Amino acid sequence: MSRGRESDEIEVSGQDSFLDVVANIVGILILLVMVVGLRVSRETHDPTEAPVAQTPAVSRDDLVQAHRDARDAYRQAATAIEQLERGRRELRQLDDERLAVAAFVAEAEASLDEKRAALGVDKRRDLELRTKLLTAQTKLEKLAREQVTLAAYTPQVETIESLPTPLAKTVSGDEIEIRLEGGRAAVIPMNALAEEAMSHMEENVWRLQSRDKINVWAGPIDGFRLVCHLRKASFITPSGQQAAMPRLVAATVMPEPGMQGEPIIAETLENTRLIQFVKTQPKTTTVTIWTYDDSFEEYGVLKRKLYELGYPTAGRPLPEGAPIMSAASGTRASAQ
């Protein structure tokens, strides 16, 4: 609308200038006519005046001046007309520019709408990928908890040949773990420790967001503690993004200070709490004995008694001062 007003003002201004020029020309012509008429009137109505040589009613200079004035008026009129035409051309040019700008704006808006639509598709795709990633992380956390349980029951061991037979097989099914040191044995409550450790890991796994590794404790239960060593493991998702999950590196069983267990003596072994507890377990249960190098003799006594009761056994020798530890990458024990 502002450009329309400007074009109207240009046309009106040009027309006013042209009318001014025409009015000037008419005024000059009227003045010339009045001058000529005045001189003729004086010559006609003054008979007493002495006769003089006749002079032209209009002098040559007046004609030349009138010609100049007329020519100037013509030039002014031509200039006004040229200005008017120039204004019209500028107006047409402005209209063309306005149309070009309008077309550009329409094209830009269409392109912007397309980009907005494409952005909406990308956001939906990103939401779907995030949902899939969250599901995968939940599944990985569940697998990590299962790994903790499995690792607690599958520590790395060395095979000790059985007294009654040289044959051995990998431990499977239920398992009882016994610590034998200084001639004394104690049952390790591995099931209860593993269950408590798994609960504590779920509560503390968030600490791996700012650390590379953490330790989670369970117990004490029946004189033992379980320490689970967790490490943050990185992996690449199917969508190409980097993610992390907790991974159990190892688990360590630690006895409480002063915990000794029951003495292993052949004559009194039948009446110990250890043997009474073993008898409550199914015959398919494997008894794994963690044996320090100062108790190999007692290990033979205990192994022979367990064989008489019909329980398969697995031995795990340990040097003095070494902790009972199982690694996630270890192998299962061998029973005889």
CSV table of C-alpha atoms in Angstrom, one decimal:
chain,number,residue,atom,x,y,z
A,1,MET,CA,0.0,0.0,0.0
A,2,SER,CA,2.9,2.4,0.8
A,3,ARG,CA,4.4,1.8,-2.7
A,4,GLY,CA,0.9,2.5,-4.3
A,5,ARG,CA,0.8,5.8,-2.4
A,6,GLU,CA,4.3,6.7,-3.6
A,7,SER,CA,3.4,5.9,-7.2
A,8,ASP,CA,0.2,8.1,-6.9
A,9,GLU,CA,2.3,10.9,-5.4
A,10,ILE,CA,4.8,10.7,-8.3
A,11,GLU,CA,2.0,11.0,-10.9
A,12,VAL,CA,0.3,13.9,-9.1
A,13,SER,CA,3.6,15.7,-8.7
A,14,GLY,CA,4.5,15.3,-12.4
A,15,GLN,CA,1.0,16.5,-13.4
A,16,ASP,CA,1.3,19.6,-11.1
A,17,SER,CA,4.7,20.5,-12.6
A,18,PHE,CA,3.3,20.3,-16.2
A,19,LEU,CA,0.3,22.5,-15.3
A,20,ASP,CA,2.6,25.1,-13.8
A,21,VAL,CA,4.6,25.2,-17.0
A,22,VAL,CA,1.5,25.6,-19.1
A,23,ALA,CA,0.2,28.3,-16.8
A,24,ASN,CA,3.5,30.2,-17.1
A,25,ILE,CA,3.4,30.0,-20.9
A,26,VAL,CA,-0.2,31.3,-21.0
A,27,GLY,CA,0.7,34.1,-18.5
A,28,ILE,CA,3.6,35.2,-20.7
A,29,LEU,CA,1.5,35.2,-23.8
A,30,ILE,CA,-1.2,37.3,-22.0
A,31,LEU,CA,1.5,39.8,-20.9
A,32,LEU,CA,2.8,40.1,-24.5
A,33,VAL,CA,-0.7,40.7,-25.8
A,34,MET,CA,-1.3,43.4,-23.2
A,35,VAL,CA,2.0,45.2,-24.0
A,36,VAL,CA,1.2,45.2,-27.7
A,37,GLY,CA,-2.3,46.4,-27.1
A,38,LEU,CA,-1.1,49.2,-24.8
A,39,ARG,CA,1.3,50.5,-27.4
A,40,VAL,CA,-1.2,50.5,-30.2
A,41,SER,CA,-3.7,52.3,-27.9
A,42,ARG,CA,-1.3,55.1,-27.3
A,43,GLU,CA,-0.5,55.6,-30.9
A,44,THR,CA,-4.1,55.7,-31.9
A,45,HIS,CA,-5.6,58.0,-29.2
A,46,ASP,CA,-2.8,60.7,-29.0
A,47,PRO,CA,-3.3,63.0,-32.2
A,48,THR,CA,-1.7,66.1,-30.5
A,49,GLU,CA,1.6,64.3,-30.3
A,50,ALA,CA,4.0,65.3,-33.0
A,51,PRO,CA,4.3,62.8,-35.7
A,52,VAL,CA,7.4,60.6,-35.3
A,53,ALA,CA,8.8,57.9,-37.4
A,54,GLN,CA,6.8,54.8,-37.2
A,55,THR,CA,8.2,52.0,-35.1
A,56,PRO,CA,7.1,48.5,-34.9
A,57,ALA,CA,4.4,47.7,-32.5
A,58,VAL,CA,6.6,45.0,-31.0
A,59,SER,CA,10.3,45.5,-31.1
A,60,ARG,CA,12.7,42.8,-32.3
A,61,ASP,CA,14.1,42.5,-28.8
A,62,ASP,CA,10.6,41.8,-27.4
A,63,LEU,CA,10.1,39.1,-30.1
A,64,VAL,CA,13.4,37.6,-29.3
A,65,GLN,CA,12.7,37.6,-25.6
A,66,ALA,CA,9.2,36.2,-26.2
A,67,HIS,CA,10.8,33.4,-28.3
A,68,ARG,CA,13.3,32.7,-25.6
A,69,ASP,CA,10.6,32.6,-23.0
A,70,ALA,CA,8.5,30.3,-25.1
A,71,ARG,CA,11.5,28.0,-25.7
A,72,ASP,CA,12.3,28.0,-22.0
A,73,ALA,CA,8.7,27.1,-21.3
A,74,TYR,CA,8.8,24.3,-23.9
A,75,ARG,CA,12.0,22.9,-22.3
A,76,GLN,CA,10.3,23.1,-18.9
A,77,ALA,CA,7.3,21.3,-20.2
A,78,ALA,CA,9.5,18.7,-21.9
A,79,THR,CA,11.5,18.3,-18.7
A,80,ALA,CA,8.2,17.8,-16.7
A,81,ILE,CA,7.0,15.3,-19.2
A,82,GLU,CA,10.3,13.4,-19.0
A,83,GLN,CA,10.1,13.4,-15.2
A,84,LEU,CA,6.6,12.1,-15.4
A,85,GLU,CA,7.7,9.3,-17.7
A,86,ARG,CA,10.7,8.5,-15.4
A,87,GLY,CA,8.3,8.3,-12.5
A,88,ARG,CA,6.1,5.9,-14.3
A,89,ARG,CA,9.1,3.8,-15.3
A,90,GLU,CA,10.3,3.7,-11.7
A,91,LEU,CA,6.8,2.8,-10.5
A,92,ARG,CA,6.7,-0.1,-13.0
A,93,GLN,CA,10.2,-1.2,-11.8
A,94,LEU,CA,9.0,-1.1,-8.2
A,95,ASP,CA,6.0,-3.2,-9.1
A,96,ASP,CA,8.2,-5.7,-10.8
A,97,GLU,CA,10.5,-5.8,-7.7
A,98,ARG,CA,7.5,-6.2,-5.4
A,99,LEU,CA,6.3,-9.2,-7.4
A,100,ALA,CA,9.7,-10.7,-7.4
A,101,VAL,CA,10.0,-10.2,-3.6
A,102,ALA,CA,6.5,-11.7,-3.1
A,103,ALA,CA,7.5,-14.7,-5.2
A,104,PHE,CA,10.8,-15.1,-3.2
A,105,VAL,CA,8.9,-14.9,0.1
A,106,ALA,CA,6.4,-17.5,-1.1
A,107,GLU,CA,9.2,-19.9,-2.2
A,108,ALA,CA,11.0,-19.4,1.1
A,109,GLU,CA,7.8,-20.1,3.1
A,110,ALA,CA,7.2,-23.3,1.1
A,111,SER,CA,10.8,-24.4,1.7
A,112,LEU,CA,10.5,-23.6,5.4
A,113,ASP,CA,7.3,-25.7,5.6
A,114,GLU,CA,9.1,-28.6,4.0
A,115,LYS,CA,12.0,-28.4,6.5
A,116,ARG,CA,9.5,-28.2,9.4
A,117,ALA,CA,7.8,-31.4,8.1
A,118,ALA,CA,11.1,-33.1,7.7
A,119,LEU,CA,12.2,-32.1,11.2
A,120,GLY,CA,9.0,-33.6,12.6
A,121,VAL,CA,9.9,-36.9,10.9
A,122,ASP,CA,13.4,-36.8,12.4
A,123,LYS,CA,12.1,-36.2,15.9
A,124,ARG,CA,9.7,-39.2,15.6
A,125,ARG,CA,12.5,-41.3,14.3
A,126,ASP,CA,14.8,-40.1,17.2
A,127,LEU,CA,12.0,-40.9,19.7
A,128,GLU,CA,11.7,-44.5,18.3
A,129,LEU,CA,15.5,-45.0,18.5
A,130,ARG,CA,15.6,-43.7,22.1
A,131,THR,CA,12.8,-46.1,23.1
A,132,LYS,CA,14.6,-49.0,21.5
A,133,LEU,CA,17.8,-48.0,23.3
A,134,LEU,CA,16.0,-47.8,26.6
A,135,THR,CA,14.6,-51.3,26.1
A,136,ALA,CA,18.0,-52.6,25.2
A,137,GLN,CA,19.6,-51.0,28.3
A,138,THR,CA,16.9,-52.5,30.5
A,139,LYS,CA,17.6,-56.0,29.0
A,140,LEU,CA,21.3,-55.5,29.5
A,141,GLU,CA,20.9,-54.6,33.1
A,142,LYS,CA,18.8,-57.7,33.6
A,143,LEU,CA,21.5,-59.8,32.0
A,144,ALA,CA,24.1,-58.1,34.2
A,145,ARG,CA,22.2,-59.1,37.3
A,146,GLU,CA,21.9,-62.7,36.1
A,147,GLN,CA,25.7,-62.6,35.4
A,148,VAL,CA,26.3,-61.7,39.0
A,149,THR,CA,24.4,-64.7,40.2
A,150,LEU,CA,26.1,-67.0,37.7
A,151,ALA,CA,29.6,-65.7,38.5
A,152,ALA,CA,29.0,-66.3,42.2
A,153,TYR,CA,28.5,-70.0,41.4
A,154,THR,CA,31.1,-70.4,38.8
A,155,PRO,CA,34.5,-69.3,40.1
A,156,GLN,CA,37.8,-70.5,38.5
A,157,VAL,CA,39.2,-73.6,40.1
A,158,GLU,CA,41.8,-76.3,39.7
A,159,THR,CA,40.8,-79.9,39.5
A,160,ILE,CA,41.8,-82.3,42.3
A,161,GLU,CA,41.5,-85.9,41.6
A,162,SER,CA,39.1,-87.9,43.6
A,163,LEU,CA,40.3,-90.5,46.1
A,164,PRO,CA,37.9,-93.2,44.9
A,165,THR,CA,38.1,-92.5,41.2
A,166,PRO,CA,40.3,-90.5,38.8
A,167,LEU,CA,37.2,-89.4,36.7
A,168,ALA,CA,36.0,-85.8,37.0
A,169,LYS,CA,33.1,-83.8,35.5
A,170,THR,CA,32.1,-80.2,35.4
A,171,VAL,CA,30.0,-79.0,38.3
A,172,SER,CA,26.3,-78.4,37.4
A,173,GLY,CA,23.2,-77.9,39.5
A,174,ASP,CA,23.2,-77.0,43.2
A,175,GLU,CA,26.5,-76.3,45.0
A,176,ILE,CA,27.7,-75.9,48.6
A,177,GLU,CA,30.9,-74.0,49.1
A,178,ILE,CA,33.1,-74.7,52.2
A,179,ARG,CA,36.2,-72.7,53.4
A,180,LEU,CA,38.9,-75.0,54.9
A,181,GLU,CA,41.8,-73.2,56.7
A,182,GLY,CA,43.9,-74.1,59.7
A,183,GLY,CA,42.1,-77.5,59.9
A,184,ARG,CA,38.7,-75.9,60.4
A,185,ALA,CA,35.8,-75.7,57.9
A,186,ALA,CA,32.9,-73.4,57.5
A,187,VAL,CA,30.0,-73.2,55.0
A,188,ILE,CA,30.0,-70.1,52.9
A,189,PRO,CA,26.3,-68.9,52.5
A,190,MET,CA,26.9,-68.0,48.9
A,191,ASN,CA,23.2,-68.0,47.9
A,192,ALA,CA,22.2,-65.5,50.5
A,193,LEU,CA,25.3,-63.3,49.8
A,194,ALA,CA,24.7,-63.3,46.1
A,195,GLU,CA,21.0,-62.4,46.5
A,196,GLU,CA,21.9,-59.4,48.8
A,197,ALA,CA,24.8,-58.3,46.5
A,198,MET,CA,22.4,-58.3,43.5
A,199,SER,CA,20.0,-56.0,45.4
A,200,HIS,CA,22.8,-53.7,46.4
A,201,MET,CA,24.1,-53.5,42.8
A,202,GLU,CA,20.7,-52.4,41.6
A,203,GLU,CA,20.8,-49.6,44.2
A,204,ASN,CA,24.4,-48.5,43.4
A,205,VAL,CA,24.7,-49.0,39.6
A,206,TRP,CA,24.1,-45.3,39.1
A,207,ARG,CA,27.5,-44.6,40.6
A,208,LEU,CA,29.1,-45.9,37.4
A,209,GLN,CA,27.8,-42.8,35.6
A,210,SER,CA,30.7,-40.8,37.1
A,211,ARG,CA,33.2,-43.7,37.8
A,212,ASP,CA,34.8,-46.4,35.8
A,213,LYS,CA,34.5,-49.1,38.5
A,214,ILE,CA,32.9,-49.6,41.9
A,215,ASN,CA,32.7,-52.2,44.7
A,216,VAL,CA,29.4,-53.5,46.1
A,217,TRP,CA,29.4,-55.2,49.5
A,218,ALA,CA,27.0,-57.8,50.9
A,219,GLY,CA,26.9,-59.3,54.4
A,220,PRO,CA,28.1,-60.2,56.9
A,221,ILE,CA,26.1,-63.4,56.8
A,222,ASP,CA,27.2,-66.4,58.9
A,223,GLY,CA,30.7,-64.8,59.3
A,224,PHE,CA,31.3,-64.0,55.6
A,225,ARG,CA,31.1,-60.9,53.3
A,226,LEU,CA,30.9,-60.8,49.5
A,227,VAL,CA,32.5,-58.0,47.5
A,228,CYS,CA,31.4,-57.6,43.9
A,229,HIS,CA,33.8,-55.7,41.7
A,230,LEU,CA,31.9,-53.9,38.9
A,231,ARG,CA,33.3,-52.0,35.9
A,232,LYS,CA,31.6,-49.8,33.3
A,233,ALA,CA,31.7,-51.5,29.9
A,234,SER,CA,31.2,-49.4,26.8
A,235,PHE,CA,29.5,-50.7,23.6
A,236,ILE,CA,28.0,-49.4,20.4
A,237,THR,CA,24.3,-49.7,19.8
A,238,PRO,CA,22.7,-50.9,16.5
A,239,SER,CA,22.0,-47.2,15.7
A,240,GLY,CA,25.7,-46.4,16.0
A,241,GLN,CA,25.5,-44.6,19.4
A,242,GLN,CA,27.9,-45.2,22.3
A,243,ALA,CA,26.4,-46.6,25.5
A,244,ALA,CA,27.5,-48.2,28.8
A,245,MET,CA,26.4,-51.0,31.1
A,246,PRO,CA,27.7,-52.4,34.4
A,247,ARG,CA,29.8,-55.6,34.1
A,248,LEU,CA,30.8,-57.9,36.9
A,249,VAL,CA,34.6,-58.4,36.8
A,250,ALA,CA,35.1,-60.5,39.9
A,251,ALA,CA,33.6,-61.5,43.3
A,252,THR,CA,35.6,-61.9,46.5
A,253,VAL,CA,34.5,-63.8,49.6
A,254,MET,CA,36.0,-62.4,52.8
A,255,PRO,CA,35.6,-64.0,56.3
A,256,GLU,CA,34.9,-61.8,59.3
A,257,PRO,CA,37.7,-61.4,61.8
A,258,GLY,CA,37.7,-64.2,64.3
A,259,MET,CA,35.7,-66.6,62.1
A,260,GLN,CA,37.3,-70.1,62.4
A,261,GLY,CA,34.7,-72.8,61.6
A,262,GLU,CA,34.6,-76.3,63.0
A,263,PRO,CA,37.6,-78.6,63.4
A,264,ILE,CA,37.8,-81.5,60.9
A,265,ILE,CA,38.5,-84.6,62.9
A,266,ALA,CA,37.6,-88.0,61.5
A,267,GLU,CA,36.3,-89.4,64.8
A,268,THR,CA,33.9,-86.4,65.5
A,269,LEU,CA,33.1,-85.3,61.9
A,270,GLU,CA,29.8,-87.1,61.8
A,271,ASN,CA,28.3,-84.9,64.6
A,272,THR,CA,29.4,-81.5,63.3
A,273,ARG,CA,27.0,-78.9,62.1
A,274,LEU,CA,28.7,-78.9,58.7
A,275,ILE,CA,27.9,-82.5,58.0
A,276,GLN,CA,24.4,-82.2,59.4
A,277,PHE,CA,23.8,-79.3,57.0
A,278,VAL,CA,25.2,-81.2,54.0
A,279,LYS,CA,22.8,-84.1,54.7
A,280,THR,CA,19.8,-81.7,54.3
A,281,GLN,CA,20.8,-81.1,50.7
A,282,PRO,CA,19.9,-83.3,47.6
A,283,LYS,CA,22.4,-85.9,46.6
A,284,THR,CA,23.0,-84.1,43.3
A,285,THR,CA,24.5,-81.1,45.2
A,286,THR,CA,28.2,-80.6,44.6
A,287,VAL,CA,30.3,-79.7,47.7
A,288,THR,CA,33.2,-77.4,46.7
A,289,ILE,CA,36.0,-77.1,49.2
A,290,TRP,CA,38.3,-74.0,49.2
A,291,THR,CA,41.4,-75.5,50.8
A,292,TYR,CA,44.4,-73.6,52.0
A,293,ASP,CA,47.9,-75.3,51.9
A,294,ASP,CA,47.9,-75.9,55.7
A,295,SER,CA,44.8,-78.1,55.5
A,296,PHE,CA,45.4,-80.7,52.8
A,297,GLU,CA,45.2,-83.5,55.3
A,298,GLU,CA,41.8,-82.3,56.7
A,299,TYR,CA,40.7,-82.0,53.1
A,300,GLY,CA,41.3,-85.7,52.5
A,301,VAL,CA,39.3,-86.6,55.7
A,302,LEU,CA,36.3,-84.3,54.7
A,303,LYS,CA,36.4,-85.5,51.1
A,304,ARG,CA,36.3,-89.2,52.1
A,305,LYS,CA,33.3,-88.5,54.4
A,306,LEU,CA,31.4,-86.7,51.7
A,307,TYR,CA,32.0,-89.6,49.3
A,308,GLU,CA,30.6,-92.0,51.9
A,309,LEU,CA,27.5,-89.9,52.1
A,310,GLY,CA,27.2,-89.9,48.3
A,311,TYR,CA,28.0,-86.2,47.5
A,312,PRO,CA,30.3,-85.3,44.6
A,313,THR,CA,33.1,-82.9,45.6
A,314,ALA,CA,35.4,-80.4,44.0
A,315,GLY,CA,38.6,-79.1,45.4
A,316,ARG,CA,40.1,-75.6,45.1
A,317,PRO,CA,43.5,-75.2,46.5
A,318,LEU,CA,44.6,-71.8,47.7
A,319,PRO,CA,48.0,-70.4,48.9
A,320,GLU,CA,48.2,-68.9,52.4
A,321,GLY,CA,46.6,-65.5,52.7
A,322,ALA,CA,44.9,-65.6,49.2
A,323,PRO,CA,41.3,-64.5,49.1
A,324,ILE,CA,38.5,-66.7,47.8
A,325,MET,CA,37.8,-65.0,44.5
A,326,SER,CA,35.9,-65.9,41.3
A,327,ALA,CA,36.3,-64.1,38.0
A,328,ALA,CA,33.5,-63.5,35.5
A,329,SER,CA,35.6,-65.1,32.8
A,330,GLY,CA,36.5,-68.1,34.9
A,331,THR,CA,35.6,-71.8,34.4
A,332,ARG,CA,33.3,-74.0,36.4
A,333,ALA,CA,34.7,-76.3,39.0
A,334,SER,CA,35.2,-80.1,38.4
A,335,ALA,CA,33.5,-82.5,40.7
A,336,GLN,CA,34.7,-86.1,41.5
